[in-house]
Coordinates of C-alpha atoms in Angstrom, one line a residue:
Chain A
X1 CA -46.7 60.7 140.7
X2 CA -49.3 62.2 138.3
X3 CA -52.1 61.5 140.8
X4 CA -50.2 63.3 143.6
X5 CA -49.8 66.4 141.4
X6 CA -53.5 66.3 140.5
X7 CA -54.4 66.1 144.2
X8 CA -52.2 69.0 145.2
X9 CA -53.6 71.1 142.3
X10 CA -57.1 70.3 143.4
X11 CA -56.4 71.2 147.0
X12 CA -54.8 74.5 146.0
X13 CA -57.8 75.2 143.8
X14 CA -60.2 74.6 146.6
X15 CA -58.2 76.7 149.0
X16 CA -58.0 79.6 146.5
X17 CA -61.7 79.4 145.8
X18 CA -62.5 79.6 149.6
X19 CA -60.2 82.6 150.0
X20 CA -61.6 84.4 147.0
X21 CA -65.2 83.9 148.3
X22 CA -64.1 85.2 151.8
X23 CA -62.6 88.3 150.3
X24 CA -65.6 89.0 148.1
X25 CA -67.8 88.7 151.2
X26 CA -65.6 91.1 153.2
X27 CA -65.8 93.6 150.3
X28 CA -69.6 93.3 150.2
X29 CA -69.9 93.9 154.0
X30 CA -67.6 96.9 153.6
X31 CA -69.8 98.3 150.8
X32 CA -72.9 97.9 153.1
X33 CA -71.6 99.1 156.4
X34 CA -69.0 101.8 155.9
X35 CA -70.2 105.4 156.3
X36 CA -68.9 107.2 153.2
X37 CA -68.4 106.8 149.5
X38 CA -64.6 107.0 149.8
X39 CA -64.6 104.4 152.6
X40 CA -66.8 102.1 150.5
X41 CA -64.6 102.5 147.5
X42 CA -61.5 101.8 149.7
X43 CA -63.1 98.6 151.0
X44 CA -64.6 97.2 147.8
X45 CA -61.9 97.9 145.3
X46 CA -59.1 96.0 147.1
X47 CA -61.3 93.1 148.4
X48 CA -63.1 92.7 145.1
X49 CA -59.9 92.7 143.0
X50 CA -58.2 90.2 145.2
X51 CA -61.3 88.0 145.5
X52 CA -61.9 87.9 141.7
X53 CA -58.2 87.2 141.1
X54 CA -58.3 84.3 143.6
X55 CA -61.4 82.7 142.1
X56 CA -60.1 83.0 138.5
X57 CA -56.8 81.5 139.7
X58 CA -58.7 78.6 141.2
X59 CA -60.5 78.0 137.9
X60 CA -57.2 78.3 136.0
X61 CA -55.5 75.6 138.0
X62 CA -58.2 73.2 137.0
X63 CA -58.4 73.8 133.2
X64 CA -56.2 73.2 130.2
X65 CA -53.5 75.5 129.0
X66 CA -55.5 77.4 126.5
X67 CA -58.4 78.1 128.8
X68 CA -56.1 78.8 131.7
X69 CA -54.3 81.5 129.6
X70 CA -57.6 83.2 128.9
X71 CA -58.5 83.1 132.6
X72 CA -55.2 84.6 133.7
X73 CA -55.6 87.3 131.0
X74 CA -59.0 88.0 132.4
X75 CA -57.6 88.3 136.0
X76 CA -54.9 90.7 134.7
X77 CA -57.5 92.8 133.0
X78 CA -59.5 93.0 136.2
X79 CA -56.3 93.9 138.1
X80 CA -55.8 96.9 135.8
X81 CA -59.4 98.1 135.3
X82 CA -60.9 97.8 138.8
X83 CA -58.6 100.3 140.5
X84 CA -58.9 102.6 137.5
X85 CA -62.6 102.7 137.7
X86 CA -62.5 103.2 141.5
X87 CA -60.1 106.1 141.1
X88 CA -62.3 107.8 138.5
X89 CA -65.4 107.4 140.8
X90 CA -63.5 108.8 143.7
X91 CA -62.2 111.7 141.7
X92 CA -65.8 112.5 140.5
X93 CA -67.0 112.3 144.2
X94 CA -64.2 114.6 145.3
X95 CA -64.9 117.2 142.6
X96 CA -68.6 117.0 143.4
X97 CA -67.8 118.4 146.9
X98 CA -68.4 115.3 149.0
X99 CA -66.3 115.7 152.2
X100 CA -64.7 112.5 153.6
X101 CA -66.1 111.6 157.0
X102 CA -62.7 111.5 158.8
X103 CA -61.8 115.0 157.9
X104 CA -64.8 116.6 159.5
X105 CA -64.2 118.3 162.8
X106 CA -65.6 116.6 165.9
X107 CA -68.6 118.5 167.2
X108 CA -68.4 120.1 170.6
X109 CA -71.5 118.7 172.2
Chain B
X1 CA -57.8 59.7 148.8
X2 CA -60.6 62.1 148.5
X3 CA -62.3 62.6 145.1
X4 CA -61.4 66.2 144.7
X5 CA -62.8 66.6 141.2
X6 CA -66.3 65.9 142.3
X7 CA -65.9 68.1 145.4
X8 CA -64.6 71.0 143.3
X9 CA -67.6 70.6 140.9
X10 CA -69.9 71.1 143.9
X11 CA -67.7 73.8 145.3
X12 CA -68.0 75.8 142.0
X13 CA -71.8 75.5 142.0
X14 CA -72.0 76.6 145.7
X15 CA -69.6 79.5 144.9
X16 CA -71.7 80.7 142.1
X17 CA -74.8 80.7 144.4
X18 CA -72.9 82.6 147.1
X19 CA -71.6 85.2 144.6
X20 CA -75.2 85.7 143.5
X21 CA -76.3 86.3 147.1
X22 CA -73.5 88.9 147.4
X23 CA -74.8 90.6 144.2
X24 CA -78.2 91.0 146.0
X25 CA -76.4 92.6 149.0
X26 CA -74.6 94.9 146.7
X27 CA -77.8 95.8 145.0
X28 CA -79.1 97.0 148.4
X29 CA -76.4 99.6 148.4
X30 CA -77.2 100.6 144.8
X31 CA -80.8 101.1 145.9
X32 CA -80.1 102.9 149.2
X33 CA -76.9 104.8 148.4
X34 CA -77.3 108.5 149.4
X35 CA -75.1 109.8 146.6
X36 CA -74.9 109.0 142.9
X37 CA -71.3 107.9 143.3
X38 CA -72.3 105.2 145.7
X39 CA -74.7 103.8 143.2
X40 CA -72.0 103.8 140.5
X41 CA -69.5 102.1 142.7
X42 CA -72.1 99.4 143.6
X43 CA -72.9 98.8 139.9
X44 CA -69.2 98.5 139.2
X45 CA -68.9 95.8 141.9
X46 CA -72.0 94.0 140.6
X47 CA -70.3 93.9 137.1
X48 CA -67.2 92.3 138.5
X49 CA -69.3 89.7 140.4
X50 CA -71.4 88.9 137.3
X51 CA -68.2 88.2 135.4
X52 CA -67.2 85.8 138.1
X53 CA -70.5 84.0 137.8
X54 CA -70.1 83.7 134.1
X55 CA -66.7 82.1 134.4
X56 CA -67.9 79.7 137.2
X57 CA -70.8 78.6 135.0
X58 CA -68.4 78.1 132.1
X59 CA -66.4 75.7 134.3
X60 CA -69.5 73.9 135.6
X61 CA -71.2 73.4 132.3
X62 CA -68.1 73.0 130.3
X63 CA -68.9 75.7 127.7
X64 CA -65.6 77.3 127.1
X65 CA -66.9 80.0 124.8
X66 CA -68.5 81.6 127.9
X67 CA -65.0 83.0 128.6
X68 CA -65.2 85.2 125.5
X69 CA -68.5 86.5 126.7
X70 CA -67.0 87.2 130.1
X71 CA -64.2 89.3 128.4
X72 CA -66.7 91.3 126.5
X73 CA -68.7 91.8 129.6
X74 CA -65.6 93.1 131.5
X75 CA -64.9 95.6 128.8
X76 CA -68.4 96.9 128.7
X77 CA -68.7 97.2 132.5
X78 CA -65.4 99.1 132.6
X79 CA -66.4 101.5 129.8
X80 CA -69.8 102.1 131.4
X81 CA -68.3 103.0 134.7
X82 CA -65.7 105.4 133.1
X83 CA -68.4 107.0 131.0
X84 CA -70.8 107.6 133.9
X85 CA -68.1 108.9 136.2
X86 CA -66.9 111.2 133.5
X87 CA -70.4 112.5 133.0
X88 CA -70.8 113.1 136.7
X89 CA -67.5 115.0 136.9
X90 CA -67.7 117.2 133.8
X91 CA -71.4 117.3 133.0
X92 CA -70.8 116.4 129.3
X93 CA -69.9 113.2 127.5
X94 CA -66.7 113.3 125.5

């Protein structure tokens, strides 16, 4: 019984790690390829928060209770601070007069 | 039955290497980025990924005190981003 639980936890941990790495990669591609600072923030903030949370969850499933609590606290901290930082950067970009790409009028040529 | 513990150990090492490669890709945006806000966003993302590398290394090497370092690193990265963005917006610090 104990062995089965260990196998299931290991499988969940591996799945969570692969998902987290996938979302981190998608966020990086969005940071490189999207045309505007707002689009880049939109892509990276969500993907990076979810990816970091999944990787930390994968580590927390494998460790003891004390270490797992610290990892979950770290994930909660990222969940709070990462959108806040992106919001502040986006506000600074908006006040600096950068126009978002999608709100420009299409040219007539 | 597959030996999942050994497999997970390798998976964490490979994951740390992959996150390091993603850091290099993000650094490309920090170098190229046309506006200053692009660079700040890229540096923020690099901070999050460095934190992930620290936690993965703590698991691989078994040094649990690396997690405290990761917490301090998260705090410093957040405060740096807030400070730089505030400076870009207002022109003064404080």
